[in-house]
mmCIF file of C-alpha atoms and ligand atoms in Angstrom:
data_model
loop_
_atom_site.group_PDB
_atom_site.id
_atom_site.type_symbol
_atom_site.label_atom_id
_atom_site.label_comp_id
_atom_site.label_asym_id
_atom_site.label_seq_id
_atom_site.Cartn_x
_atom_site.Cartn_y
_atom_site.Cartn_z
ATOM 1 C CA UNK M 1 67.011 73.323 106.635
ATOM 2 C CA UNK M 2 70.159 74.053 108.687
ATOM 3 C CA UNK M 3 73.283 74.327 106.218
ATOM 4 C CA UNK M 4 77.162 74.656 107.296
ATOM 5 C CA UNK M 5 78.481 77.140 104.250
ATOM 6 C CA UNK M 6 82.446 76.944 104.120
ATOM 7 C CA UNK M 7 84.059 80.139 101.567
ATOM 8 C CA UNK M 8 87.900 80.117 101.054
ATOM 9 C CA UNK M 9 88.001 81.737 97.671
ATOM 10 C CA UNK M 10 90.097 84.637 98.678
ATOM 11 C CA UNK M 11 92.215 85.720 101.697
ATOM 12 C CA UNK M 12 89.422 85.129 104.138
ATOM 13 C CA UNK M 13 88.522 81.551 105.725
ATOM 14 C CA UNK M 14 84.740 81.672 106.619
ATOM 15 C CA UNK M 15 82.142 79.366 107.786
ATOM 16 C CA UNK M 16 78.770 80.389 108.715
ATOM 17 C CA UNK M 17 75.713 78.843 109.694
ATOM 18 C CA UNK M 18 72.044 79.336 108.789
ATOM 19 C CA UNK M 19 68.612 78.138 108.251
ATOM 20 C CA UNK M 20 66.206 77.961 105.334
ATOM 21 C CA UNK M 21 68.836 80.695 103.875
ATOM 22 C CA UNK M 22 67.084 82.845 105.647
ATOM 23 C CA UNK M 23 68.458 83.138 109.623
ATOM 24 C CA UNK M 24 71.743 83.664 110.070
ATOM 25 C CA UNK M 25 72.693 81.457 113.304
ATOM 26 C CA UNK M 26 76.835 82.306 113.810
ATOM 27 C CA UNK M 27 79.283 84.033 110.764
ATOM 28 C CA UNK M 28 83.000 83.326 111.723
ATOM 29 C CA UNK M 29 85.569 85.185 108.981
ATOM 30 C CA UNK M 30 89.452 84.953 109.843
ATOM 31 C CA UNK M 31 91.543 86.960 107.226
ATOM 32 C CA UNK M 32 94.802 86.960 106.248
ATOM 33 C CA UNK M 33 94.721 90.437 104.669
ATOM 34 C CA UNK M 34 97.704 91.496 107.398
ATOM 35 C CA UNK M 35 99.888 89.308 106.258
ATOM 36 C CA UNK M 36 99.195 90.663 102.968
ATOM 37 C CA UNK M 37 99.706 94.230 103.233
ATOM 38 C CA UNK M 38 102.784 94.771 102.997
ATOM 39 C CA UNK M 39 103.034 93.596 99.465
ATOM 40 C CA UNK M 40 99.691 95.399 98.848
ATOM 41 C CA UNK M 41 97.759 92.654 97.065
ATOM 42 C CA UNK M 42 97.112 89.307 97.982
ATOM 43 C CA UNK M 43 100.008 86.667 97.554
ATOM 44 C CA UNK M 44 98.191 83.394 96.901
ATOM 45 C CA UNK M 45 100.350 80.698 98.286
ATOM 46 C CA UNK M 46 100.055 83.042 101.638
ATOM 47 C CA UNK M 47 96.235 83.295 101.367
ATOM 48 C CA UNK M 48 96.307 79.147 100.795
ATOM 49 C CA UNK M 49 98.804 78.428 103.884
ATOM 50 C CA UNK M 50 96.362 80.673 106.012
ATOM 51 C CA UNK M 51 93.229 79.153 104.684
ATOM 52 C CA UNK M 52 95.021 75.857 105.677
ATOM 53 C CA UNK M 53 95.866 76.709 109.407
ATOM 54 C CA UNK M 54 92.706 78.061 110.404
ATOM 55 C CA UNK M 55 89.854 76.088 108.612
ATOM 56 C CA UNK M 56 89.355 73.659 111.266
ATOM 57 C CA UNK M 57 88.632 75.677 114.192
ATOM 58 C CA UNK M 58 86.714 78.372 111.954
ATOM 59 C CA UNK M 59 84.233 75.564 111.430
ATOM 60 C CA UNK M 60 84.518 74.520 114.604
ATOM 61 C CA UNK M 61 83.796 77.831 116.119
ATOM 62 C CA UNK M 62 80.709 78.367 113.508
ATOM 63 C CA UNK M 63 79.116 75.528 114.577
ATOM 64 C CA UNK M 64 79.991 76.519 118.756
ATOM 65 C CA UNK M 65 78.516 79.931 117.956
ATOM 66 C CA UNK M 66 75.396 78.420 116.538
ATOM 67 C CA UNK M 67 74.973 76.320 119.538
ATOM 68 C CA UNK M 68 74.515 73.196 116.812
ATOM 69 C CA UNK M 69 76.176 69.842 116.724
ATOM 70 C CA UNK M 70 76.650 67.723 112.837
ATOM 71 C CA UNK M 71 73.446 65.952 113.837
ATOM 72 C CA UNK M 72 71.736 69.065 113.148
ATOM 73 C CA UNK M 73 73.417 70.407 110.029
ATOM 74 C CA UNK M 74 71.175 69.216 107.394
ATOM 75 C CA UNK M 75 73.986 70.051 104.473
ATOM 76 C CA UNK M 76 76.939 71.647 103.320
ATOM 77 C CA UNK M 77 77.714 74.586 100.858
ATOM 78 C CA UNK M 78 80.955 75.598 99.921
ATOM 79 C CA UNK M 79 82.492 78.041 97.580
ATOM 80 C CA UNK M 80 83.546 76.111 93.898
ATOM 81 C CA UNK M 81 84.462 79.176 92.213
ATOM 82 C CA UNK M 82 85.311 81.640 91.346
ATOM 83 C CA UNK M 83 88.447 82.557 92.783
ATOM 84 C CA UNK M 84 92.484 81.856 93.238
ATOM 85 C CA UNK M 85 92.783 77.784 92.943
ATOM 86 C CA UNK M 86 95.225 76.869 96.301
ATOM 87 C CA UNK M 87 92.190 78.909 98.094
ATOM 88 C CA UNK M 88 89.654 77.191 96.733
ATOM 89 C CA UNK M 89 91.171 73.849 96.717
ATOM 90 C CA UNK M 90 91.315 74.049 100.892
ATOM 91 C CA UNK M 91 87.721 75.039 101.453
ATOM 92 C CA UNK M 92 86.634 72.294 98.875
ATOM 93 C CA UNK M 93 88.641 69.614 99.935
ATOM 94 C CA UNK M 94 87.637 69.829 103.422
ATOM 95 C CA UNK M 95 84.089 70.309 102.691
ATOM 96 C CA UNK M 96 84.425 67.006 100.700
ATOM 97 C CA UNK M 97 85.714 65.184 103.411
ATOM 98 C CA UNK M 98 83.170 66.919 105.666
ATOM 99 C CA UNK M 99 80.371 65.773 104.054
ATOM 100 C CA UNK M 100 81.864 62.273 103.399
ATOM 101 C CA UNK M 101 82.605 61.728 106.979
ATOM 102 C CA UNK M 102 79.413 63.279 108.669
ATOM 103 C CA UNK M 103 77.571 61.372 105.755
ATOM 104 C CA UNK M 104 75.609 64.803 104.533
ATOM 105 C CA UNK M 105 74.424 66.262 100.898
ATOM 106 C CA UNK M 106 76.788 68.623 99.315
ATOM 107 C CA UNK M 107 76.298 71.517 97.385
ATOM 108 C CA UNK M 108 79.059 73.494 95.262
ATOM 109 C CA UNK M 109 77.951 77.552 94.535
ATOM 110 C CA UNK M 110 79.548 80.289 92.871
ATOM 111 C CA UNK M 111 81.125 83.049 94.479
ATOM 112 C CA UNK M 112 79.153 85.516 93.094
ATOM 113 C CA UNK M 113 75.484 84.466 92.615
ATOM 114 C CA UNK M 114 76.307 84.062 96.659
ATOM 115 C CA UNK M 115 77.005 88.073 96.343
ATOM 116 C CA UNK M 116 73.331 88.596 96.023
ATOM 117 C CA UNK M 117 72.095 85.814 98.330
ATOM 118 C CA UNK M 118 73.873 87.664 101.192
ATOM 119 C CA UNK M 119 70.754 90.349 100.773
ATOM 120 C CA UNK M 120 68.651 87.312 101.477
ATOM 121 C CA UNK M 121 69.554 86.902 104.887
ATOM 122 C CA UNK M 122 66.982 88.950 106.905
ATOM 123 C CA UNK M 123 67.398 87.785 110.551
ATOM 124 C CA UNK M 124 70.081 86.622 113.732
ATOM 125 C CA UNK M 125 70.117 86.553 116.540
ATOM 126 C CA UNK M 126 73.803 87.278 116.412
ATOM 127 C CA UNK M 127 74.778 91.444 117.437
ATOM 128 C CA UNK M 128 75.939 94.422 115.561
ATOM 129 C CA UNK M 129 74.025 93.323 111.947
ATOM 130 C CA UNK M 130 71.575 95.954 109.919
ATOM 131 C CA UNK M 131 69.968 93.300 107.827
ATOM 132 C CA UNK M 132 67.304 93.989 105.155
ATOM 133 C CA UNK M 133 64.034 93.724 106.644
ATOM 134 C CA UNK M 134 62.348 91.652 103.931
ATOM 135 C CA UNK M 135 63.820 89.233 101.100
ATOM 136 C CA UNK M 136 64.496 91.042 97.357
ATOM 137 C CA UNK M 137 61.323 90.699 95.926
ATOM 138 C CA UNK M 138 61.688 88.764 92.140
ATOM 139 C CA UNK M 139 62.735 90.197 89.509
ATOM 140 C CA UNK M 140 65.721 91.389 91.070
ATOM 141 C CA UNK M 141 68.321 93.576 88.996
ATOM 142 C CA UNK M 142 71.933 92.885 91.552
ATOM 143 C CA UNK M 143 74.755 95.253 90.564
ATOM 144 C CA UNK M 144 77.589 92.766 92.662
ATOM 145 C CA UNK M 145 81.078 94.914 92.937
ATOM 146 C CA UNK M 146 83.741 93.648 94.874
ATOM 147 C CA UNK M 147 87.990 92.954 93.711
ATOM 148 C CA UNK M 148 87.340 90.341 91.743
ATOM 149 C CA UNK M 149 83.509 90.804 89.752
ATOM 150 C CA UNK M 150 82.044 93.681 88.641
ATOM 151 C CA UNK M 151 78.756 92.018 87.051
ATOM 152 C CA UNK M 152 75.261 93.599 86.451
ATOM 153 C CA UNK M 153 72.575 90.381 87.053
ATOM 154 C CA UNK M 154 68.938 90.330 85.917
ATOM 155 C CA UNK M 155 67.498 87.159 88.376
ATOM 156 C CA UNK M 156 64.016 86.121 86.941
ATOM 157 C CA UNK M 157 63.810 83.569 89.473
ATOM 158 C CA UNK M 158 66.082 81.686 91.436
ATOM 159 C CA UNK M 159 67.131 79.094 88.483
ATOM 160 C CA UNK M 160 66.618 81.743 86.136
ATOM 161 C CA UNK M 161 69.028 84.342 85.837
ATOM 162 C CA UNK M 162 71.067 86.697 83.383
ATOM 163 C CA UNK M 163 74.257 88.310 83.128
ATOM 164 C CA UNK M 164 73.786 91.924 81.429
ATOM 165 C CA UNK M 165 76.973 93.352 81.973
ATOM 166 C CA UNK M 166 80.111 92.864 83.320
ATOM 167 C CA UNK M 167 83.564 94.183 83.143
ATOM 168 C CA UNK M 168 86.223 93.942 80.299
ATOM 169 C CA UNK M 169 89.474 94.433 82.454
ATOM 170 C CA UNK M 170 89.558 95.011 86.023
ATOM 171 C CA UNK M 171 87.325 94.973 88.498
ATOM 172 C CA UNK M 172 86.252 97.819 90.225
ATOM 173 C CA UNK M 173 87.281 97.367 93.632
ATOM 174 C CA UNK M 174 90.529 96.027 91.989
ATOM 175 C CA UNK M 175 90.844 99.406 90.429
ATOM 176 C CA UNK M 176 90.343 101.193 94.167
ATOM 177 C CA UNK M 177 93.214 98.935 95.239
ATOM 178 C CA UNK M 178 95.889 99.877 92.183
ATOM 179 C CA UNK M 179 95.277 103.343 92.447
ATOM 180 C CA UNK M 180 95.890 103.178 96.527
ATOM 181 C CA UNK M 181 98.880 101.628 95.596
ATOM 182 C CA UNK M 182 99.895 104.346 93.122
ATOM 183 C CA UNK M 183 99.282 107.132 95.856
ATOM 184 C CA UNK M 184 100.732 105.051 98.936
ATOM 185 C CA UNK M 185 97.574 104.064 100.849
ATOM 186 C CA UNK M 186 97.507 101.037 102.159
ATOM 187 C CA UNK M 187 95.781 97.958 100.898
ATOM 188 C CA UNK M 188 93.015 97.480 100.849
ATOM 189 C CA UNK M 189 92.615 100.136 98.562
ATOM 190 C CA UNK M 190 88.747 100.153 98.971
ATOM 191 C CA UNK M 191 88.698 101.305 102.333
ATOM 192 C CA UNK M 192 91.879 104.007 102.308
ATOM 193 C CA UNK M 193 90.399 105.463 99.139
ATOM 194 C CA UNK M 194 86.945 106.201 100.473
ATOM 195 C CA UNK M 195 89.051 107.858 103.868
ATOM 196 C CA UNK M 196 90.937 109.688 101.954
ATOM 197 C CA UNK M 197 88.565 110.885 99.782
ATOM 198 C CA UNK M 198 86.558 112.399 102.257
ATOM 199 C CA UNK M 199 89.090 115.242 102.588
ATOM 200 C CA UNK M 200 89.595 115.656 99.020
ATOM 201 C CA UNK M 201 87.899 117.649 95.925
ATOM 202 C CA UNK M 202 86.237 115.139 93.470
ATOM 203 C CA UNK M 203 86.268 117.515 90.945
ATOM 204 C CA UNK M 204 90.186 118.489 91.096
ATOM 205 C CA UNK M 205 91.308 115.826 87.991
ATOM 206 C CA UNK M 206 88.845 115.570 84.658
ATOM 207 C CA UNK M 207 89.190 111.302 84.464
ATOM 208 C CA UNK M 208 87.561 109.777 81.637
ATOM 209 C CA UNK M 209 84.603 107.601 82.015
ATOM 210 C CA UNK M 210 85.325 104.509 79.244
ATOM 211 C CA UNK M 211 82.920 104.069 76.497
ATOM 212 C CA UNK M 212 81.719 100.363 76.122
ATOM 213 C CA UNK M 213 80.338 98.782 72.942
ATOM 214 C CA UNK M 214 78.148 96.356 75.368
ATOM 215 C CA UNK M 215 75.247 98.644 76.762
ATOM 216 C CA UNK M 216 75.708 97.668 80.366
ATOM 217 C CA UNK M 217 79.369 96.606 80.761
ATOM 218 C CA UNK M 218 82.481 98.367 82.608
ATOM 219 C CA UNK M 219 86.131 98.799 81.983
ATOM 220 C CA UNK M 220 88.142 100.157 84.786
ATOM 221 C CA UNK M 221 91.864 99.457 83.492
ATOM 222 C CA UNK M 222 91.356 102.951 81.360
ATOM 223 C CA UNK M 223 90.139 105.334 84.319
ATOM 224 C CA UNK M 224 93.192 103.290 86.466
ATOM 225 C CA UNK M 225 95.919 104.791 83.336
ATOM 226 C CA UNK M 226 94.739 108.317 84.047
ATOM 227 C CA UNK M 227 94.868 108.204 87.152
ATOM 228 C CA UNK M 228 98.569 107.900 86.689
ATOM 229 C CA UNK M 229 99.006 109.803 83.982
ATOM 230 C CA UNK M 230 97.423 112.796 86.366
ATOM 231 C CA UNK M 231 99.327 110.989 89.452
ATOM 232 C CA UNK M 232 102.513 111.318 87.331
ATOM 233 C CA UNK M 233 101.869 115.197 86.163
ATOM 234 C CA UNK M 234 101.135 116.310 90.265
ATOM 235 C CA UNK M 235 104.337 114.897 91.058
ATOM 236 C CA UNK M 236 106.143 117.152 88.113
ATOM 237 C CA UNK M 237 107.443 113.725 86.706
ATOM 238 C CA UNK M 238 106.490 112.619 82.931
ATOM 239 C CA UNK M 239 104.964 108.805 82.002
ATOM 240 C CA UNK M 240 107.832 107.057 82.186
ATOM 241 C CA UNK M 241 108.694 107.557 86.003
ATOM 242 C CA UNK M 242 108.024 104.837 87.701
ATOM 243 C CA UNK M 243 104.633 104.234 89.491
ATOM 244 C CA UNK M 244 106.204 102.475 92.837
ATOM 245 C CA UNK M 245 108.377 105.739 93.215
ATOM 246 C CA UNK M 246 105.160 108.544 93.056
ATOM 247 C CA UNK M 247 103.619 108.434 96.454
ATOM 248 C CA UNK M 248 106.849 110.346 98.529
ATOM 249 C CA UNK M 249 106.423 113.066 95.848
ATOM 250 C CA UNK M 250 102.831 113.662 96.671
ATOM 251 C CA UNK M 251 101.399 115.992 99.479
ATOM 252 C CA UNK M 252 98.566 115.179 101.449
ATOM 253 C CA UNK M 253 96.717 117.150 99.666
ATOM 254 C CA UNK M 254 97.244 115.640 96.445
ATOM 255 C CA UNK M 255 96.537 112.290 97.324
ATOM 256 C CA UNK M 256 92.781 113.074 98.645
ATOM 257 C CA UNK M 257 92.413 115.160 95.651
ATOM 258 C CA UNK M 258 93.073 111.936 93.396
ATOM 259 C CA UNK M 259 91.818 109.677 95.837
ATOM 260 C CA UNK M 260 88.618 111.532 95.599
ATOM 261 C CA UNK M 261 88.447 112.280 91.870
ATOM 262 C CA UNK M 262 88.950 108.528 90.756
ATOM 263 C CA UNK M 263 86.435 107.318 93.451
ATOM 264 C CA UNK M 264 84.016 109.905 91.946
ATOM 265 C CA UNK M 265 84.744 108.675 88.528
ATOM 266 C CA UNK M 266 84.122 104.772 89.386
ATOM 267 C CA UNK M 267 81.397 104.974 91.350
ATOM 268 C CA UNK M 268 79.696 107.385 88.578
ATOM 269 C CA UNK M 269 80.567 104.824 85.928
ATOM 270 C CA UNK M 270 78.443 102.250 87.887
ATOM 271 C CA UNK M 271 75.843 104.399 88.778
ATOM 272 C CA UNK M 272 75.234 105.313 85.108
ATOM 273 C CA UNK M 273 75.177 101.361 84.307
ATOM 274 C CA UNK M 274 72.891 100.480 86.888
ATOM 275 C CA UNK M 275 70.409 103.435 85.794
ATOM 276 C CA UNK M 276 70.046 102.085 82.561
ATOM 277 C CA UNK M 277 69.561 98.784 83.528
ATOM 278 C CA UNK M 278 66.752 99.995 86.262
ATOM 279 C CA UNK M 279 65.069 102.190 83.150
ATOM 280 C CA UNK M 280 65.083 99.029 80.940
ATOM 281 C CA UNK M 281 64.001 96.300 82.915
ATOM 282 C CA UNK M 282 62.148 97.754 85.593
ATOM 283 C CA UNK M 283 62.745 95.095 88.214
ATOM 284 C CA UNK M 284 60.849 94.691 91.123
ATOM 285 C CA UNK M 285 64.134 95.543 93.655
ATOM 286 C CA UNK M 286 67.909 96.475 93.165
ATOM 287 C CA UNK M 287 70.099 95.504 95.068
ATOM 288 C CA UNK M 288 74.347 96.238 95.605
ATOM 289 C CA UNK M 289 76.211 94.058 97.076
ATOM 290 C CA UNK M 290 79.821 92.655 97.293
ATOM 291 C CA UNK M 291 82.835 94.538 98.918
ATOM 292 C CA UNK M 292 82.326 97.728 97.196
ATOM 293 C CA UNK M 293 78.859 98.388 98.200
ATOM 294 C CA UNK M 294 80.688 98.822 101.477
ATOM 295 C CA UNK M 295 81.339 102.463 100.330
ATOM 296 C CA UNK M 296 79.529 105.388 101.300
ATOM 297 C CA UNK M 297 79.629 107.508 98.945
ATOM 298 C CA UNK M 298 78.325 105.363 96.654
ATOM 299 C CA UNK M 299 75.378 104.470 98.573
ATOM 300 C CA UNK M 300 74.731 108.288 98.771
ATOM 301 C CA UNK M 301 74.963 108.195 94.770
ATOM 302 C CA UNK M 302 72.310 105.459 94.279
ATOM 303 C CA UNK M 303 70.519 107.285 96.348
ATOM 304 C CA UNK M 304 70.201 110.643 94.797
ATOM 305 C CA UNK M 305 70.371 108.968 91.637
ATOM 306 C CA UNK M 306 68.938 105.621 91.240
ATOM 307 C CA UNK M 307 64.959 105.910 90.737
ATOM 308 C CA UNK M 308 63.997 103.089 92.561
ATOM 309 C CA UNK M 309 64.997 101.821 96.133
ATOM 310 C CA UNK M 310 68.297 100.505 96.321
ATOM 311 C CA UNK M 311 68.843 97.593 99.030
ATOM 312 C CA UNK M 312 71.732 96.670 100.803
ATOM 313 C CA UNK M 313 72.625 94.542 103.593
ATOM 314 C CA UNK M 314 75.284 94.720 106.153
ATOM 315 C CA UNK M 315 78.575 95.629 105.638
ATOM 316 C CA UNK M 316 80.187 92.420 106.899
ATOM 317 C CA UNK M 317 77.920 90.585 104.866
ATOM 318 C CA UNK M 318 78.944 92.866 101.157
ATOM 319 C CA UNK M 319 82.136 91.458 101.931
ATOM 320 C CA UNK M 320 83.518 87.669 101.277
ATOM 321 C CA UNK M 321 81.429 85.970 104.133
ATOM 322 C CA UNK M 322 80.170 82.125 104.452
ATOM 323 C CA UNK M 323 76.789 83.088 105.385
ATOM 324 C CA UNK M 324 76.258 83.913 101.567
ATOM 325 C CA UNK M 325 77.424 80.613 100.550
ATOM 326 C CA UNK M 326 75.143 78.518 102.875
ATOM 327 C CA UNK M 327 71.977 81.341 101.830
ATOM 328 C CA UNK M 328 72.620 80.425 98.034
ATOM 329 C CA UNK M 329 73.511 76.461 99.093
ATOM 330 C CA UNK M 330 69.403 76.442 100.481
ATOM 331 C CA UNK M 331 68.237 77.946 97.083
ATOM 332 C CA UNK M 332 70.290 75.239 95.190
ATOM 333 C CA UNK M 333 69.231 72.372 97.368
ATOM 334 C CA UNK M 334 65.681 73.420 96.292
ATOM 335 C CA UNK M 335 66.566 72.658 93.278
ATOM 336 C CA UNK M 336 69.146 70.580 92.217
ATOM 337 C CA UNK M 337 70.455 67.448 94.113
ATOM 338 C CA UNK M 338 73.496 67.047 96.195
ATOM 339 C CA UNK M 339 77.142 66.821 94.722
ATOM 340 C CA UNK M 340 78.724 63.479 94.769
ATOM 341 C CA UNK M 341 81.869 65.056 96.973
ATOM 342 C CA UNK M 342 83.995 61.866 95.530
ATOM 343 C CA UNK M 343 84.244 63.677 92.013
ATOM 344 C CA UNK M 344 83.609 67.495 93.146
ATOM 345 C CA UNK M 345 86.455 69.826 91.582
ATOM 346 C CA UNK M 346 87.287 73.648 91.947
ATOM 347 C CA UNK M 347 86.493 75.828 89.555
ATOM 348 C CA UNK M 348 88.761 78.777 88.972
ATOM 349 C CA UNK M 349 87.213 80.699 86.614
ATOM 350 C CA UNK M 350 83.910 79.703 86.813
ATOM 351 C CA UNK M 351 81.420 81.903 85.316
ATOM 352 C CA UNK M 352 77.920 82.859 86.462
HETATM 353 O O1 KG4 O 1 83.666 91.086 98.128
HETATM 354 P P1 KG4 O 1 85.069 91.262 98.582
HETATM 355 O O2 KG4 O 1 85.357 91.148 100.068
HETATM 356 O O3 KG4 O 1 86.035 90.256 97.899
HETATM 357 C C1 KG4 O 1 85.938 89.836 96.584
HETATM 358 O O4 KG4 O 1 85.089 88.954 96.287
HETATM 359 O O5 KG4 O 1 86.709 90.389 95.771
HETATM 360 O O6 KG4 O 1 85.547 92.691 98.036
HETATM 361 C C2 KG4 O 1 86.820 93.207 98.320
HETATM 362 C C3 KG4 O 1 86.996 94.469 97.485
HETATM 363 C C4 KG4 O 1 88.408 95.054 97.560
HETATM 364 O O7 KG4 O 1 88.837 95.345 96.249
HETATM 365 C C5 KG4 O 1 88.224 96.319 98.385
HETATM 366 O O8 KG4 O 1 89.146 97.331 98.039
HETATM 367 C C6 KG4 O 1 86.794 96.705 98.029
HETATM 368 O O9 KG4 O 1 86.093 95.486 97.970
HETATM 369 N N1 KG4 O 1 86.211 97.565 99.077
HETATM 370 C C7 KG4 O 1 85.792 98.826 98.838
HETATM 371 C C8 KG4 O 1 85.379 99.338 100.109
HETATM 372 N N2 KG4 O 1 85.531 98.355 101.050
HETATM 373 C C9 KG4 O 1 86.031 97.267 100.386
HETATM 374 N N3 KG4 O 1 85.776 99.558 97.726
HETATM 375 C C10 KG4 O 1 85.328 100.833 97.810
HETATM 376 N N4 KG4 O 1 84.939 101.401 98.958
HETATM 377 C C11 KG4 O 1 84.924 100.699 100.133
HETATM 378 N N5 KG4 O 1 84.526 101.300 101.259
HETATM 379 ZN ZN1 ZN O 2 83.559 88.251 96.880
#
């Protein structure tokens, strides 16, 4: 089954083709994230205009790259939620009118439950992917991490899954991108951290590591106040100087000494989570994914301290990608029947 997934949830416009959720024929990803940086977070209405110029010929160059025509595509998937609503509205509306026009079934997924579908996709012909080699075997315990989710998921099967943890504030790669911010590195924070951090001393600032009253959930918005706080006492300043004025008062030096004691601090708090979870429910496979699984570092972590194999799949596939979207749309169309696209809606805040 060859399906056309379309993602807009964010600032990056995908569409990506592939069969039986399993081959990954052509992944196309324009983002906006330039035009972004300078204000160093996303600006909605600017991620919306973009996702607005460029849909058309992101599709259209999905489907070139795949070497298919519509007679071929046997569906459509496309991102419902979660995720900032002028985003979502352009990837939904045209995959409405898509599937009315081309007369094919639609099928509306969530942003994250496509998180761990990316670690489905085991084989392209496309260059310059390190896929998995083999499907998650089931149970599968998915620790997803990325700027808007930080979520801990026990999948059963596919149609049978739980949420065991998730965070009470911000997200964690949120977190990596307000404490950039704070030190002056450019968004997104993700990457600059981990760069900077590689010349820094994790152990220079003592950070707290929060204390949840749910066994296997996060909070990040704590850890992101002392950073500050110890952001605020390198500069010689007290708490009520202003965060946007820090970074000129901070040396080099400095900043990869933070940059590298908060990353060691967040990754540590999801390493501990995720080592419970593997101790308790013994899955079959783990798996990271999502934009933060990106990192190094923290691969290097689960490695040293994660008991069981941890998989992961490409880098351009942890991050937002449309291949993910049409994986998950073949394990829903197994399932479930198409969408009526007349009376298909976004979902903001859609929960797993
Ligand atoms: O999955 P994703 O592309 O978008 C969302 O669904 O949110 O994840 C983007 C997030 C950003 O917060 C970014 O700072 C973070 O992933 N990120 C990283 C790294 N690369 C991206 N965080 C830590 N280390 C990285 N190397
Ligand atoms: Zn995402």
């Amino acid at each position: 089954m060859r399906i056309l997934g379309i993602e807009t949830s964010c600032d990056e416009t995908a569409a990506a083709v592939v069969d039986d959720g399993q081959i990954m024929l052509s992944n196309v990803i324009a983002s906006s994230v330039d035009l972004h940086t300078v204000y160093g977070g996303v600006v909605p209405e600017i991620a919306a205009r973009s996702h607005l110029e460029v849909i058309t010929p992101v599709i259209e160059q999905a489907l070139q790259e795949a070497k298919t025509d519509w007679e071929q595509i046997d569906a459509i998937g496309v991102t419902k939620g979660p995720g900032l609503g002028g985003s979502l509205l352009i990837g939904v509306m045209t995959a409405k009118t898509l599937a009315i026009a081309k007369n094919k079934p639609l099928f509306p997924v969530n942003h994250v439950e496509a998180h761990i579908y990316a670690n489905y996709i085991t084989q392209t012909p496309l260059q310059g992917y390190q896929l998995p080699t083999g499907p998650p075997s089931l149970p599968l315990l998915a620790l997803i991490v990325s700027g808007g989710h930080s979520h801990l998921i026990y999948l059963k099967t596919h149609s049978d899954y739980e949420v065991i943890g998730r965070t009470h504030d911000d997200a964690v790669g949120e977190a990596f991108d307000k404490v950039a911010k704070i030190i002056g590195l450019p968004y997104p924070g993700g990457p600059s951290i981990a760069k900077a951090a590689q010349d820094g001393n994790p152990g220079a600032i003592k950070l707290p590591k929060a204390q949840m009253p749910g066994k296997y959930d996060f909070s990040f918005s704590g850890l992101k106040t002392a950073v500050l706080r110890a952001t605020q006492a390198a500069a010689g300043k007290d708490f009520t100087f202003p965060s946007y004025e820090l970074s000129p008062l901070l040396s080099d030096i400095q900043k990869s000494d933070i940059a590298a004691s908060f990353q060691q601090t967040a990754l540590q708090m999801l390493i501990d989570k995720l080592s419970l979870a593997v101790e308790d429910y013994s899955p079959a496979s783990v798996i990271i994914g999502g934009g933060v699984a990106a990192n190094l570092r923290l691969r290097e972590m689960a490695k040293a301290q994660i008991a069981t194999e941890v998989g992961y799949t490409d880098i351009k596939l942890c991050t937002d990608n449309a291949a993910m979207i049409a994986a998950l749309a073949f394990y829903k169309s197994q399932q479930v029947e198409p969408t009526n696209p007349y009376i298909l809606e976004i979902d903001p805040n859609q929960s797993m």
